[in-house]
Short mmCIF file of C-alpha atoms in Angstrom, two decimals:
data_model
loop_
_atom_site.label_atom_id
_atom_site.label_comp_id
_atom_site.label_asym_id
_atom_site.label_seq_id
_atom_site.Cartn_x
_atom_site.Cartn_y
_atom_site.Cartn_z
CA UNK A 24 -48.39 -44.15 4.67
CA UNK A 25 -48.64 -41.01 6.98
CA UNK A 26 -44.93 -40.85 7.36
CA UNK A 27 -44.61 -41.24 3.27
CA UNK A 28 -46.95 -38.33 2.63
CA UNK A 29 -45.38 -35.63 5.91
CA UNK A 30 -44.66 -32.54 4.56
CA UNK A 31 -41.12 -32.94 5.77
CA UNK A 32 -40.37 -36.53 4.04
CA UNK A 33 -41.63 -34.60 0.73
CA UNK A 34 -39.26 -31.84 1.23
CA UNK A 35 -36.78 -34.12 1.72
CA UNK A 36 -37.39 -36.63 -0.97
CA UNK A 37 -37.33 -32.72 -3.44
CA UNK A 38 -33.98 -32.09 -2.36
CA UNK A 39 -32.83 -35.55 -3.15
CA UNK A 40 -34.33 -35.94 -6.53
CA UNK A 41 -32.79 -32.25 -7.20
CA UNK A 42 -29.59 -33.22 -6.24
CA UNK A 43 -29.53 -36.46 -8.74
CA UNK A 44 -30.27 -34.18 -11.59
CA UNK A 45 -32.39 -35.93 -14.63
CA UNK A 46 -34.71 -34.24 -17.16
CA UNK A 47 -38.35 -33.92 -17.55
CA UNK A 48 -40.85 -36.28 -18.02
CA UNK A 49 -43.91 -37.16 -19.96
CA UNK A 50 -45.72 -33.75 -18.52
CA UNK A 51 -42.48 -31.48 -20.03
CA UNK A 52 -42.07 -30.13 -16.12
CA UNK A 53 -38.17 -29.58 -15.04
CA UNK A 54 -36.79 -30.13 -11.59
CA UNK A 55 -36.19 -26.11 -11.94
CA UNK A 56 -40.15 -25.71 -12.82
CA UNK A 57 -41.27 -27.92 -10.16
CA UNK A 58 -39.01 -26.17 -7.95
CA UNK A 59 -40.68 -22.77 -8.85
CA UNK A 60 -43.89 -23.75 -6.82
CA UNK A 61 -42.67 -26.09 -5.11
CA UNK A 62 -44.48 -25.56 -1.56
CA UNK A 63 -47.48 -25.51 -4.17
CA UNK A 64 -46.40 -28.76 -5.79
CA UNK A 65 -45.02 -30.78 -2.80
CA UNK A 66 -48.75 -29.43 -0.89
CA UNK A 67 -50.62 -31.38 -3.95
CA UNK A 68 -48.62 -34.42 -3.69
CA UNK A 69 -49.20 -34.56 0.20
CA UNK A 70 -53.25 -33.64 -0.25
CA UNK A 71 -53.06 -36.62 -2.96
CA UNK A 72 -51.42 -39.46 -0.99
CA UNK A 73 -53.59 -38.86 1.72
CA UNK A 74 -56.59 -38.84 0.33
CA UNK A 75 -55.41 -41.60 -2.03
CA UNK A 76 -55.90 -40.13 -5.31
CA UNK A 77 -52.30 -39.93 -6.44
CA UNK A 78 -51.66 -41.90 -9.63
CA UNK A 79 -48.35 -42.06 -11.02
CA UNK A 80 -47.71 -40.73 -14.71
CA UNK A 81 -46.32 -42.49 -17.75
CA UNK A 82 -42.78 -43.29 -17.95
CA UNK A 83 -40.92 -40.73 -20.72
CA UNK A 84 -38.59 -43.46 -22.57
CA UNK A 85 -35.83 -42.08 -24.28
CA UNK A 86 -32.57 -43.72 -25.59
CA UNK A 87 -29.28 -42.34 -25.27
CA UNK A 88 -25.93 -43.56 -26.88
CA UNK A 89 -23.61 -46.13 -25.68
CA UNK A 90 -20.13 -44.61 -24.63
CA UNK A 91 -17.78 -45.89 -28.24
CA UNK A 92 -20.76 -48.02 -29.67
CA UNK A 93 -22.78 -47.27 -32.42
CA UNK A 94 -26.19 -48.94 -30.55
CA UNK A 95 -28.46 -47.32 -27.69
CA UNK A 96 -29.95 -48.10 -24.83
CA UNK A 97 -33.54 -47.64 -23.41
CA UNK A 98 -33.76 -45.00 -20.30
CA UNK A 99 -37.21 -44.57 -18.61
CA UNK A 100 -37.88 -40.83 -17.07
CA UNK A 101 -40.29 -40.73 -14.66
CA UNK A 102 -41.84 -37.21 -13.88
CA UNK A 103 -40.60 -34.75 -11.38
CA UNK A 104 -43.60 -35.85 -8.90
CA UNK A 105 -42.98 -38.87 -8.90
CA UNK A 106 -39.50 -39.11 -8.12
CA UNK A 107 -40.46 -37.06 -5.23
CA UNK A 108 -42.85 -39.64 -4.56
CA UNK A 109 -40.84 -42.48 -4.99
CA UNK A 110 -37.64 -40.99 -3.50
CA UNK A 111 -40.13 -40.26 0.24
CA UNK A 112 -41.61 -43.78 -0.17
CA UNK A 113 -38.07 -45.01 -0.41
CA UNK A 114 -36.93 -42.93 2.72
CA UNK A 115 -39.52 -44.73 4.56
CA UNK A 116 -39.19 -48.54 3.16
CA UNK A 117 -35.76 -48.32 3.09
CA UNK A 118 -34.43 -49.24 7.05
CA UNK A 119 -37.26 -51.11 7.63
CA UNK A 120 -35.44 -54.04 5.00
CA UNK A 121 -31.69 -52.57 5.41
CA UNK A 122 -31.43 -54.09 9.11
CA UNK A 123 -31.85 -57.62 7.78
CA UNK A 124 -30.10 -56.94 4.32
CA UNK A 125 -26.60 -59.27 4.30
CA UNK A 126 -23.30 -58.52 4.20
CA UNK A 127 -22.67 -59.41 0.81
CA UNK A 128 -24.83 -56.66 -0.45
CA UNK A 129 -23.01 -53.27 -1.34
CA UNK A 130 -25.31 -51.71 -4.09
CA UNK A 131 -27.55 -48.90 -3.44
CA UNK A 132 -27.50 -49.16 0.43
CA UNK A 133 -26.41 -46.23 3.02
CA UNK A 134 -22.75 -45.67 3.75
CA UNK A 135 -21.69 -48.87 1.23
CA UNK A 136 -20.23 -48.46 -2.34
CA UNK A 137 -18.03 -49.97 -5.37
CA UNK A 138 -15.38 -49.28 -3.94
CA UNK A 139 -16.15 -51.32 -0.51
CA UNK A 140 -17.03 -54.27 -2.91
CA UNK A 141 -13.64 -54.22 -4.82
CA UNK A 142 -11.81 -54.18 -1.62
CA UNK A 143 -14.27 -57.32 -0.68
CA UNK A 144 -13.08 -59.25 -3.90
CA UNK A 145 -9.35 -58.05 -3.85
CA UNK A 146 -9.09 -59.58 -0.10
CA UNK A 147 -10.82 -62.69 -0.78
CA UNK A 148 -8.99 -63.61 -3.77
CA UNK A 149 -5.65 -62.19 -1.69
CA UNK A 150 -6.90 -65.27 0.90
CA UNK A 151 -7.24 -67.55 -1.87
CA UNK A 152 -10.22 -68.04 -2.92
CA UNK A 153 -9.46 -67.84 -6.67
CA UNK A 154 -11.88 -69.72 -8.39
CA UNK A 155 -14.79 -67.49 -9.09
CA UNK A 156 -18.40 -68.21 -10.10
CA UNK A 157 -18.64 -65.17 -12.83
CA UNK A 158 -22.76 -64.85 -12.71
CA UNK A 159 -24.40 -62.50 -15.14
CA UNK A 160 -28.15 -62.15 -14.79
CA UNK A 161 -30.02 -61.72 -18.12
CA UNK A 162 -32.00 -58.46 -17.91
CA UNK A 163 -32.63 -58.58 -14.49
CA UNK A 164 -34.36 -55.30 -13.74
CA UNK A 165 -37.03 -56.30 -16.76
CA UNK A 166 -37.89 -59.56 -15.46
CA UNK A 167 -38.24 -59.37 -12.07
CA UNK A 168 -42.14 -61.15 -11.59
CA UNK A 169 -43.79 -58.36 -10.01
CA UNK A 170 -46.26 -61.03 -7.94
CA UNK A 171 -42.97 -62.75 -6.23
CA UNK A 172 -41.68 -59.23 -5.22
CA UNK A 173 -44.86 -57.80 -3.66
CA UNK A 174 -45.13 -60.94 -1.48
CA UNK A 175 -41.37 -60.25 -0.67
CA UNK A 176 -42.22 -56.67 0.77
CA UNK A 177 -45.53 -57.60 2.23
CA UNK A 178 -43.29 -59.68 4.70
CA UNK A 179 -42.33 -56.59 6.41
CA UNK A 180 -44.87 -54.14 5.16
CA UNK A 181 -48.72 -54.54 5.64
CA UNK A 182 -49.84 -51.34 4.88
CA UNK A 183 -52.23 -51.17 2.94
CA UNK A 184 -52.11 -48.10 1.38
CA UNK A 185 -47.91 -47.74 1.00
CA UNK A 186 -48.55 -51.28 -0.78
CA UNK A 187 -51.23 -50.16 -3.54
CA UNK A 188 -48.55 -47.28 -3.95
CA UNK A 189 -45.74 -49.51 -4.98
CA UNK A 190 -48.38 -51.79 -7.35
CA UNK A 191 -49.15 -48.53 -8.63
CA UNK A 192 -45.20 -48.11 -9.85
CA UNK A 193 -45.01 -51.43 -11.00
CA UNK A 194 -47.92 -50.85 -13.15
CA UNK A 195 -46.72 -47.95 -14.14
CA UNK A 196 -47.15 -47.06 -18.38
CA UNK A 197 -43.97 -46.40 -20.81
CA UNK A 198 -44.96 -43.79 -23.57
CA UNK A 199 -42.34 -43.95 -26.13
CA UNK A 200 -43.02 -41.11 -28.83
CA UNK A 201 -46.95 -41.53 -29.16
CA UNK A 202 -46.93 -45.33 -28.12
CA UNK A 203 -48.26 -46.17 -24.66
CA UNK A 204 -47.96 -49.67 -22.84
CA UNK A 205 -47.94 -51.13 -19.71
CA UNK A 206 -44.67 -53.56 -18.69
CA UNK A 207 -46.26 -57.23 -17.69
CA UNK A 208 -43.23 -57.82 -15.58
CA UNK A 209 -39.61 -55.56 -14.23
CA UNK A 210 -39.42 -52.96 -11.64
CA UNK A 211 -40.00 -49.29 -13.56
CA UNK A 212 -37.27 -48.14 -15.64
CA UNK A 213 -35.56 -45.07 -14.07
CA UNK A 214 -37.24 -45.38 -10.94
CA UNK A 215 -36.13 -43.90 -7.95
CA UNK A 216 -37.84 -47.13 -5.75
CA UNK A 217 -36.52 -49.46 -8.02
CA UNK A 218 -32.76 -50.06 -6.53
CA UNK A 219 -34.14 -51.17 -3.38
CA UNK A 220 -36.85 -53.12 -4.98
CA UNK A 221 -34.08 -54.99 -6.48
CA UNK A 222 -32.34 -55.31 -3.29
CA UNK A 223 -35.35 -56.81 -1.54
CA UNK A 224 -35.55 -59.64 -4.12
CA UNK A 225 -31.75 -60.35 -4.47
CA UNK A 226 -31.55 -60.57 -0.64
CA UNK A 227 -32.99 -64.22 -0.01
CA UNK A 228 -30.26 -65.13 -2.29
CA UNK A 229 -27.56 -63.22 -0.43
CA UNK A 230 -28.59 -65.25 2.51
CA UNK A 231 -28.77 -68.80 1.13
CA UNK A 232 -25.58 -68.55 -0.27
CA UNK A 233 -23.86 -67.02 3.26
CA UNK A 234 -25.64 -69.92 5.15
CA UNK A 235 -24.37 -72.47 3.20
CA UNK A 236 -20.57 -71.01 3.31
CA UNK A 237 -20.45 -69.66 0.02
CA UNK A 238 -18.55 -65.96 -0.11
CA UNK A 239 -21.00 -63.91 -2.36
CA UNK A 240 -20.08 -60.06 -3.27
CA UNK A 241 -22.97 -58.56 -5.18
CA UNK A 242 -23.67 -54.97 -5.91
CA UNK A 243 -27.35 -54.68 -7.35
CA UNK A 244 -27.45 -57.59 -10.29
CA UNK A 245 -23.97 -57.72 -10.30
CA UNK A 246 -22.26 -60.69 -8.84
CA UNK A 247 -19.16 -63.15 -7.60
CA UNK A 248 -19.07 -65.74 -5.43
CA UNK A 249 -15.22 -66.76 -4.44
CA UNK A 250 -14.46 -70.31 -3.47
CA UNK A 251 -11.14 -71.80 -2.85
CA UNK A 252 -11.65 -74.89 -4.90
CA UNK A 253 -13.12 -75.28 -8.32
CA UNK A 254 -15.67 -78.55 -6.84
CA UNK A 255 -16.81 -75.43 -4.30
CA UNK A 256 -17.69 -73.01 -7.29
CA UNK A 257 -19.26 -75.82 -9.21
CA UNK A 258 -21.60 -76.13 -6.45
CA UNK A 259 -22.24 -73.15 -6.05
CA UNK A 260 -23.34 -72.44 -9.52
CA UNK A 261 -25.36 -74.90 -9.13
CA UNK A 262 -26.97 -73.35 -6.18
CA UNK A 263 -27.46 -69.80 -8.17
CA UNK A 264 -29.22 -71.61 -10.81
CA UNK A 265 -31.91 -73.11 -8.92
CA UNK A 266 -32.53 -70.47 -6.80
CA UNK A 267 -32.68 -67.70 -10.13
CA UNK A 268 -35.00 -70.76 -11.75
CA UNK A 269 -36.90 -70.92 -8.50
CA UNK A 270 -37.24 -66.92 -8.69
CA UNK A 271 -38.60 -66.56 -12.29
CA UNK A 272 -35.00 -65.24 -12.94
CA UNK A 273 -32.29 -66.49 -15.87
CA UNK A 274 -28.52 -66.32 -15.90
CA UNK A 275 -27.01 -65.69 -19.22
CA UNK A 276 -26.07 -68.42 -20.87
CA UNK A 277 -22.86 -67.37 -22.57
CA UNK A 278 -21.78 -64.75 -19.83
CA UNK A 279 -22.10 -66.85 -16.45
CA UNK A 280 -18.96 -69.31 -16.23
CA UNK A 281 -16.70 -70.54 -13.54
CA UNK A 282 -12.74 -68.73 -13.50
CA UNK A 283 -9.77 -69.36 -11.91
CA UNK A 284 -8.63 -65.80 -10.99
CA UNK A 285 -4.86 -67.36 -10.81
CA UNK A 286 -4.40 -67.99 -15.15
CA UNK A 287 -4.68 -65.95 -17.91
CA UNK A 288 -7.84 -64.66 -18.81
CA UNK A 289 -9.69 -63.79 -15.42
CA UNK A 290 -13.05 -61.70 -14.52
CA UNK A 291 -14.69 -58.22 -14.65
CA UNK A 292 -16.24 -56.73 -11.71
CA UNK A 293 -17.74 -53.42 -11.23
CA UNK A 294 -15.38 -51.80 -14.23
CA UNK A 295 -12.21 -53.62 -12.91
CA UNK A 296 -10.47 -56.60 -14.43
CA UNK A 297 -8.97 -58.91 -11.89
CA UNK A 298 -6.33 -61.34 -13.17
CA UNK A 299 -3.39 -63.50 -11.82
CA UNK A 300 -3.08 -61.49 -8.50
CA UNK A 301 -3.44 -57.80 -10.47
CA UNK A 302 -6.18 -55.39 -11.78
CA UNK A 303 -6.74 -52.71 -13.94
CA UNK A 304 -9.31 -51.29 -15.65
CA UNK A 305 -11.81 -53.58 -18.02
CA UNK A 306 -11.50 -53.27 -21.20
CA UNK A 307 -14.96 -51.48 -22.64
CA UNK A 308 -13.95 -48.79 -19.44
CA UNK A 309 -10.63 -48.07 -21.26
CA UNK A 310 -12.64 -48.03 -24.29
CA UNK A 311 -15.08 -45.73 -23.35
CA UNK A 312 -11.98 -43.18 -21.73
CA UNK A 313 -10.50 -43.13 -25.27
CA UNK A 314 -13.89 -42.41 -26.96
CA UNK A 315 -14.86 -39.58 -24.49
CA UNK A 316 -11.12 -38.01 -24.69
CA UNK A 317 -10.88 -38.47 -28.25
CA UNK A 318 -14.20 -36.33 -28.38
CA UNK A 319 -12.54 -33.71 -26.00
CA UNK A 320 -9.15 -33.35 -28.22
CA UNK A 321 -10.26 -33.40 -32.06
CA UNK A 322 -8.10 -31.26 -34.32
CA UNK A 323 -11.32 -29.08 -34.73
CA UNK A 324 -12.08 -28.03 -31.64
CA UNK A 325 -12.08 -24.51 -31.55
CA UNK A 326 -11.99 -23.66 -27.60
CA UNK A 327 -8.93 -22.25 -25.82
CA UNK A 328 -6.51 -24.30 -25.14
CA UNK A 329 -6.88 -23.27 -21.23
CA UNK A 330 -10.25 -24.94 -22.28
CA UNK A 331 -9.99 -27.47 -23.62
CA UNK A 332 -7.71 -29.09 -20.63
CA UNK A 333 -10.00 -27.73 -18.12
CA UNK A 334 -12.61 -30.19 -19.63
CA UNK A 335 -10.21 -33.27 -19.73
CA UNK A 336 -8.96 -32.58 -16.73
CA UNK A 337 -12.98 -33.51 -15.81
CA UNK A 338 -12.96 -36.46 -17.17
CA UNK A 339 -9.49 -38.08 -16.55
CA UNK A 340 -9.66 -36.96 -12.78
CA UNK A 341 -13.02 -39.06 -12.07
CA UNK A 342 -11.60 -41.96 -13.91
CA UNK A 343 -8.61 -42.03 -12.00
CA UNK A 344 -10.51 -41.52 -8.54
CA UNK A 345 -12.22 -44.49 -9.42
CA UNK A 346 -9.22 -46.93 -10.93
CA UNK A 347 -6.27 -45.24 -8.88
CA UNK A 348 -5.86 -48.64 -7.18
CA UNK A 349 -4.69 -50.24 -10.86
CA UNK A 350 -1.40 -51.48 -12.08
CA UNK A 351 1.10 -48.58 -13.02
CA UNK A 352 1.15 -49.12 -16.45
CA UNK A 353 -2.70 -48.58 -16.74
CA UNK A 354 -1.95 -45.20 -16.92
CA UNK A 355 1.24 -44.74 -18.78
CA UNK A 356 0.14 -44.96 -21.80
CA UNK A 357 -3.22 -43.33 -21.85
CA UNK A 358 -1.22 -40.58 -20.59
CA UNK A 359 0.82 -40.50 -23.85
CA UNK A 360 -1.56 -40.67 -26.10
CA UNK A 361 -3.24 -37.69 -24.51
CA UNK A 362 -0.51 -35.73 -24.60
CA UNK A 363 -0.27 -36.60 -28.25
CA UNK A 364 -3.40 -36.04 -28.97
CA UNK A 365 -3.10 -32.50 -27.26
CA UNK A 366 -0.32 -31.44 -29.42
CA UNK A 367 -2.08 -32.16 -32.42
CA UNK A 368 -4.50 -29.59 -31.46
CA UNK A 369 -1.34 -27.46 -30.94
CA UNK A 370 0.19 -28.54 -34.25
CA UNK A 371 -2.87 -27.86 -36.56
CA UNK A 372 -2.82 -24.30 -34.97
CA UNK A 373 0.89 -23.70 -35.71
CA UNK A 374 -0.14 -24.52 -39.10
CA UNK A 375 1.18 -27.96 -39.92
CA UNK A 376 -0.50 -31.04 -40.52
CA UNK A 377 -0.79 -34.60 -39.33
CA UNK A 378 -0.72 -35.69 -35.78
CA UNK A 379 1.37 -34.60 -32.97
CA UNK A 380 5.06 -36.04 -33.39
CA UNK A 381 8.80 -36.05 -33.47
CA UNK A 382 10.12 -32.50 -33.02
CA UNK A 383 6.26 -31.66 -31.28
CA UNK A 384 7.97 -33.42 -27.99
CA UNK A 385 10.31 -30.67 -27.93
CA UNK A 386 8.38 -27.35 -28.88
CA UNK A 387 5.41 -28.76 -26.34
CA UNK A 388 7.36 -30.82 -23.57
CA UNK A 389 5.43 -32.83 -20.89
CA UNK A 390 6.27 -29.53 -18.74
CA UNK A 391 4.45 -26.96 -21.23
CA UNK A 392 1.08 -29.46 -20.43
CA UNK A 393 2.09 -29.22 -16.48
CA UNK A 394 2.27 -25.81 -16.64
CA UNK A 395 -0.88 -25.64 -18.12
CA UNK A 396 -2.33 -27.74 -15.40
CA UNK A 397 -3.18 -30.85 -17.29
CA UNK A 398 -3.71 -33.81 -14.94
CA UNK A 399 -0.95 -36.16 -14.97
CA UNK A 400 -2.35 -39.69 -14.34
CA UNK A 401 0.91 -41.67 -13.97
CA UNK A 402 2.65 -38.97 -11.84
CA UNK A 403 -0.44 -38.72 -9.60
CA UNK A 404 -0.86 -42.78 -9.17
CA UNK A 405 3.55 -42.59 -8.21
CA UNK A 406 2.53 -40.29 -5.67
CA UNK A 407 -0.48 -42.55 -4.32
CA UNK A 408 2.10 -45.70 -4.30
CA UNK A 409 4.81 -43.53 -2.51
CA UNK A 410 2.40 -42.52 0.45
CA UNK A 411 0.72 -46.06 0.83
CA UNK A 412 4.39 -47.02 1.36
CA UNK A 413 4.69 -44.61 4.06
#
């Protein structure tokens, strides 16, 4: 507990939880107002954890769209404090479990990432193990028995105090306008602890899989395991469900299902579709691109132009960083329809209706967006496959 509560682990855990952004919580303080006093603020929090009479604040729950659906989903909002607190109790809890984490693990550990689990998948299935136990875990972070994962940390912590702190978060109240309750079971929503308390009760799973040969990529909830032969997956199913049973944890009835990754139809993983050797992006990720350009590029928008592509450009870069590594034609035509969409705007400020067309090609060619510096998807991804050639 002494090393959670130094002054320079708090400073730290500040800068972290200032870099991740995030609004206030239930006491209406900002990461700029905390950051205001903070030698004042991050003094308090140390005085409190060591003299033990830090308690952690309500939860702020607030629901925020879903990217092209009409419905929402729940986000918790701790305070500014304790994120700090969480984020320096994670600093310290962290590399005592990463040394024994497995392999198969890639979410929300140092130096690992999406992108090293893709890569994972796309040489398994390369080496032929196609058929594909497609698990789905239903609501995972909200049913997590909070019991079963204390006794999972006490097996490397025994601190008393550091574990009191993390019963503290998993007791932690959700105020929702003026209702207030207290979760019976789940790891806090919006929690800066809570990826690595999610970790630490995936792992034993992780490990029973790899010692019985099974190849398991997971990344937080998210999971595969890739045999060669569909008897192997079948088994292996059949090992996830008693150990998720045995956990006080349920797969999804309609969403967990066994795929050969060779025939039509395939998996998602981590945003990407795998299918029949290739990938490309799911289908809700497309879906949300279109809904978050078509936002960008309505007939109404009344930016400058220069504008208007400067805040694409945002949006189409990131999503190309992340599915670069697609089939060509991923991007073909989501390039055409932006340029269409673009020259609508153009069109309605010549003066003429209806969408951009026909002679538009030739009084707005693909060079008038270039020389405007609009991001060209397809022409960057022939550039990637030229150089990985090289």
């Amino acid at each position: 507990m002494d090393k959670v509560y130094a002054k320079a682990t708090l400073q730290a855990a500040f800068e972290r939880v200032k870099a991740n952004g995030g609004g206030p919580g239930v006491d209406h303080v900002t990461i700029e107002m905390f950051e205001a006093h903070r030698e004042e603020n991050l003094t308090r929090l140390h005085e409190s954890l060591r003299d033990g009479t830090y308690r952690p604040q309500p939860i702020r729950r607030a629901w925020i769209p879903k990217p092209g659906r009409r419905e929402k989903r729940p986000l918790g909002i701790p305070t500014v404090r304790d994120r700090v607190v969480q984020a320096a109790l994670r600093a310290v809890l962290e590399p005592i479990f990463e040394r024994d984490f497995a392999e198969s693990s890639y979410g929300f550990r140092p130096r690992r990432g999406t992108k090293d689990a893709l890569r994972r998948v796309d040489a398994l299935l390369k080496a032929g193990y196609v058929f594909v136990v497609d698990a789905d875990l239903k609501s995972y972070f909200d049913t997590i028995p909070p019991a079963l994962l204390m006794a999972r940390v006490k097996t490397k912590v025994s601190d008393g105090r550091v574990l009191a702190l993390l019963e503290a978060f998993l007791r932690q109240d959700v105020m929702e306008g003026l209702a207030t309750w207290t979760p019976e079971q789940g790891t806090p929503q919006g929690a800066v602890i809570s990826p690595l308390l999610s970790n630490i009760y995936l792992d034993p799973l992780d490990h029973v899989l790899a010692d019985r040969g099974y190849e398991l990529v997971r990344y937080a909830d998210d999971f595969v395991v890739l045999c060669r032969t569909e008897e192997q997956a079948r088994r292996a199913l059949e090992e996830v469900k008693a150990w998720t049973a045995s956990a006080g944890l349920a797969l999804h009835p309609e969403k967990t299902r066994i795929v050969d990754a060779t025939r039509r139809g395939g998996f998602d993983f981590l945003g990407y579709h795998f299918e029949r050797g290739m990938h490309w992006p799911r289908e809700k990720a497309i879906q949300n691109f279109r809904t978050r350009i078509r936002q960008l590029t309505r007939r109404t928008n009344g930016h400058a132009f220069a504008v208007i592509v400067a805040d694409v450009n945002r949006v189409v870069r990131g999503w190309f960083e992340y599915f670069k590594h697609s089939q060509s034609n991923t991007f073909e035509f989501a390039v055409r329809r932006m340029r269409m969409r673009l020259r609508s705007i153009l069109r309605r400020r010549s003066g003429r209706r209806g969408r951009g067309r026909g002679r538009d090609h030739q009084r707005w060619p693909n060079a008038f967006f270039q020389a405007h510096g609009l991001f060209s998807m397809d022409a960057a991804h022939t550039r990637l496959c030229h150089s990985s050639r090289r």
